[in-house]
Amino acid sequence: MSEWTDGLEGVVAARTVLSEVDGEAGRLLIRGYSLDDLVRRRSFEQVTALLWEGFLDNLPRDIIAALGLARREVFSEVMALDASLAAHEPFEAMRALIARLGDGDDLATALRLVAAPAVFAAAAARVRSGGAPIAPDPAIGHAADILRMFRGARASEAEVSALDAYLVTVIDHGLNASTFAARVVASTRAGLTSAVLAGVSALKGPLHGGAPGPVIEMLDGVGAPEKARLWLEAALDRGDRLMGFGHRVYRVRDPRADALKAVTRELADIAPAPLGRLALAEAVEAAALAILAERKPGRSLATNVELYTALLLEALAFPAAAFTCVFAMGRVAGWIAHAREQVAGGRLIRPQSVYVGPRLAA
Ligand code: ACO
């Protein structure tokens, strides 16, 4: 076998009932539901249960309460957040604390793993900014408690609803890099914690879930709508990629971008602070799409999920250094579903490479 596809583009590496990404039509289907059918209509906990149905036994009737108890359970690991760990970026501290959880393949492990990014990232961000971790409140929903643990105060209903919509929007997305990484590890039967750690690690990079922080740097760098074209042209001339644009599968606009833009706009209607930011992002988006079309006419590069993720998470007052942690809080439910699906029906994932090094000297 000698065929090789750079970046595995177009290679089918799994069969899944979990989600379908239609890159030509710009549609995302999650277990038979379109994104629009789920965002604002089902909670993060409900969509988690939808993804896990058939892959984990004894799903609790009250998954909100079960996840609340799991948050309280994993909070004990926060004691390990010493000064040296807290000196790291919140993402790295979160990853280290997740690694302290034992491996397993059952529902209890899965719930702890969904609780973990929320509890650990909030604690790490607070300690890093000189505060103290805040214990979870198991009696409230996941989105409400995430905002509470970050801020130390209850968030408004509009903010909770916006965060819940975000977590649902990013919960699963076909065989993206982090989900693939999670499935590879799951295929060795290593256990859910190991699979989730693989997903977390793959998510970190700016070509995947690490893009929203740099999006904020881009918006800050541009500064004003009329400066967008000049700034973006200079970035491309330096060889930089424009964060929040382009996708391996979508050839049209990522449907999650519209969903998150609508959520951000609603939030702006209630608390007008992000309105100016929204106008700036729209100007940057228009300029970026025009420039990318001029410079890469052969490849349709459109807006991806990360541009409006950055805006929404900024409007919700998350620190930019924790944006990718918040992405992990949603996507972790999808990684777990994929890991279980891989174990249930898949073989060990073990592709081949083409050797292009020196041959044995005669
Ligand atoms: N800015 C500038 N140029 C780009 C961008 C971009 N955002 N995206 C792609 N290109 C260029 C590539 O450099 C390539 O140019 P070349 O042919 O001269 O080498 C060409 O367009 C084609 O690129 P693709 O093959 O479409 O890119 P690929 O599928 O390998 O990468 C990716 C997809 C990583 C998302 C890329 O578009 C990118 O780097 N975007 C910026 C980072 C980003 O927004 N990441 C978040 C992605 S969404 C998510 O993972 C949740």
mmCIF file of N, CA, C and O in Angstrom, residues 30 35 65 76 110 112 118 134 137 140 154 164 166 168 203 209 214 237 242 250 260 270 277 287 291 297 341:
data_model
loop_
_atom_site.group_PDB
_atom_site.id
_atom_site.type_symbol
_atom_site.label_atom_id
_atom_site.label_comp_id
_atom_site.label_asym_id
_atom_site.label_seq_id
_atom_site.Cartn_x
_atom_site.Cartn_y
_atom_site.Cartn_z
ATOM 1 N N ILE A 30 -27.063 16.390 14.298
ATOM 2 C CA ILE A 30 -26.645 15.678 15.511
ATOM 3 C C ILE A 30 -27.722 14.664 15.880
ATOM 4 O O ILE A 30 -28.836 15.046 16.247
ATOM 5 N N LEU A 35 -28.856 21.522 13.856
ATOM 6 C CA LEU A 35 -28.362 22.393 14.937
ATOM 7 C C LEU A 35 -29.483 23.321 15.425
ATOM 8 O O LEU A 35 -29.666 23.517 16.629
ATOM 9 N N ALA A 65 -29.088 16.861 37.667
ATOM 10 C CA ALA A 65 -28.678 16.588 39.061
ATOM 11 C C ALA A 65 -27.443 15.691 39.089
ATOM 12 O O ALA A 65 -26.514 15.918 39.877
ATOM 13 N N SER A 76 -12.814 17.951 44.578
ATOM 14 C CA SER A 76 -11.764 17.585 45.545
ATOM 15 C C SER A 76 -10.373 17.600 44.887
ATOM 16 O O SER A 76 -9.369 17.855 45.549
ATOM 17 N N ALA A 110 -17.829 8.917 32.921
ATOM 18 C CA ALA A 110 -18.243 9.862 31.880
ATOM 19 C C ALA A 110 -18.760 11.160 32.491
ATOM 20 O O ALA A 110 -18.392 12.262 32.042
ATOM 21 N N ARG A 112 -18.057 12.403 35.451
ATOM 22 C CA ARG A 112 -16.926 13.135 36.059
ATOM 23 C C ARG A 112 -16.132 13.870 34.976
ATOM 24 O O ARG A 112 -15.676 14.986 35.174
ATOM 25 N N ALA A 118 -15.143 22.049 33.373
ATOM 26 C CA ALA A 118 -15.837 23.208 33.947
ATOM 27 C C ALA A 118 -15.253 23.559 35.315
ATOM 28 O O ALA A 118 -14.862 24.710 35.570
ATOM 29 N N ILE A 134 -14.048 28.391 43.594
ATOM 30 C CA ILE A 134 -15.398 28.412 44.148
ATOM 31 C C ILE A 134 -16.006 27.025 43.976
ATOM 32 O O ILE A 134 -16.003 26.473 42.873
ATOM 33 N N ASP A 137 -22.102 24.316 42.708
ATOM 34 C CA ASP A 137 -23.437 24.205 43.302
ATOM 35 C C ASP A 137 -24.174 23.124 42.523
ATOM 36 O O ASP A 137 -24.615 23.360 41.397
ATOM 37 N N ILE A 140 -27.821 23.561 40.574
ATOM 38 C CA ILE A 140 -28.179 24.363 39.393
ATOM 39 C C ILE A 140 -27.615 23.706 38.132
ATOM 40 O O ILE A 140 -26.822 22.771 38.200
ATOM 41 N N ARG A 154 -23.949 34.648 40.761
ATOM 42 C CA ARG A 154 -24.864 34.062 39.787
ATOM 43 C C ARG A 154 -24.962 34.974 38.559
ATOM 44 O O ARG A 154 -24.993 36.194 38.666
ATOM 45 N N ASP A 164 -25.357 28.127 27.535
ATOM 46 C CA ASP A 164 -25.932 26.810 27.255
ATOM 47 C C ASP A 164 -26.027 26.615 25.731
ATOM 48 O O ASP A 164 -25.683 25.540 25.212
ATOM 49 N N TYR A 166 -24.147 27.960 23.497
ATOM 50 C CA TYR A 166 -22.779 27.729 22.990
ATOM 51 C C TYR A 166 -22.351 26.275 23.202
ATOM 52 O O TYR A 166 -21.833 25.624 22.280
ATOM 53 N N VAL A 168 -24.108 23.631 23.490
ATOM 54 C CA VAL A 168 -24.843 22.747 22.575
ATOM 55 C C VAL A 168 -24.275 22.884 21.152
ATOM 56 O O VAL A 168 -24.086 21.893 20.445
ATOM 57 N N LEU A 203 -7.336 19.535 20.921
ATOM 58 C CA LEU A 203 -8.161 20.748 20.811
ATOM 59 C C LEU A 203 -7.342 22.022 20.994
ATOM 60 O O LEU A 203 -7.689 23.081 20.478
ATOM 61 N N GLY A 209 -9.207 24.142 18.282
ATOM 62 C CA GLY A 209 -9.976 24.888 19.288
ATOM 63 C C GLY A 209 -9.238 26.048 19.933
ATOM 64 O O GLY A 209 -9.806 26.773 20.746
ATOM 65 N N PRO A 214 -6.599 33.972 19.757
ATOM 66 C CA PRO A 214 -6.013 34.783 18.691
ATOM 67 C C PRO A 214 -7.032 35.629 17.910
ATOM 68 O O PRO A 214 -6.668 36.667 17.357
ATOM 69 N N ASP A 237 0.485 38.918 4.460
ATOM 70 C CA ASP A 237 1.808 39.144 3.869
ATOM 71 C C ASP A 237 2.921 38.573 4.754
ATOM 72 O O ASP A 237 3.954 38.129 4.276
ATOM 73 N N LEU A 242 -5.579 33.780 8.977
ATOM 74 C CA LEU A 242 -6.596 34.603 9.624
ATOM 75 C C LEU A 242 -7.456 33.698 10.489
ATOM 76 O O LEU A 242 -8.124 32.786 9.989
ATOM 77 N N TYR A 250 -16.023 22.376 5.573
ATOM 78 C CA TYR A 250 -16.986 23.347 5.038
ATOM 79 C C TYR A 250 -16.403 24.104 3.855
ATOM 80 O O TYR A 250 -15.324 24.680 3.950
ATOM 81 N N LEU A 260 -24.028 31.154 16.599
ATOM 82 C CA LEU A 260 -23.374 31.902 17.677
ATOM 83 C C LEU A 260 -23.481 33.410 17.482
ATOM 84 O O LEU A 260 -23.563 34.166 18.452
ATOM 85 N N ILE A 270 -29.420 42.927 25.289
ATOM 86 C CA ILE A 270 -29.707 43.060 26.721
ATOM 87 C C ILE A 270 -28.629 43.899 27.415
ATOM 88 O O ILE A 270 -28.902 44.780 28.198
ATOM 89 N N ARG A 277 -18.155 45.758 19.532
ATOM 90 C CA ARG A 277 -17.311 44.620 19.189
ATOM 91 C C ARG A 277 -17.919 43.836 18.022
ATOM 92 O O ARG A 277 -17.232 43.375 17.121
ATOM 93 N N ALA A 287 -14.119 42.003 5.374
ATOM 94 C CA ALA A 287 -12.813 42.250 4.736
ATOM 95 C C ALA A 287 -12.049 40.938 4.553
ATOM 96 O O ALA A 287 -11.460 40.692 3.488
ATOM 97 N N ILE A 291 -10.683 39.329 1.024
ATOM 98 C CA ILE A 291 -9.240 39.147 0.773
ATOM 99 C C ILE A 291 -8.916 37.668 0.522
ATOM 100 O O ILE A 291 -8.134 37.332 -0.378
ATOM 101 N N PRO A 297 -8.337 31.913 -4.672
ATOM 102 C CA PRO A 297 -9.569 31.761 -5.458
ATOM 103 C C PRO A 297 -9.985 30.301 -5.643
ATOM 104 O O PRO A 297 -11.154 30.006 -5.811
ATOM 105 N N GLU A 341 -18.628 4.748 21.157
ATOM 106 C CA GLU A 341 -19.034 4.179 19.861
ATOM 107 C C GLU A 341 -17.886 3.405 19.235
ATOM 108 O O GLU A 341 -18.061 2.322 18.687
#
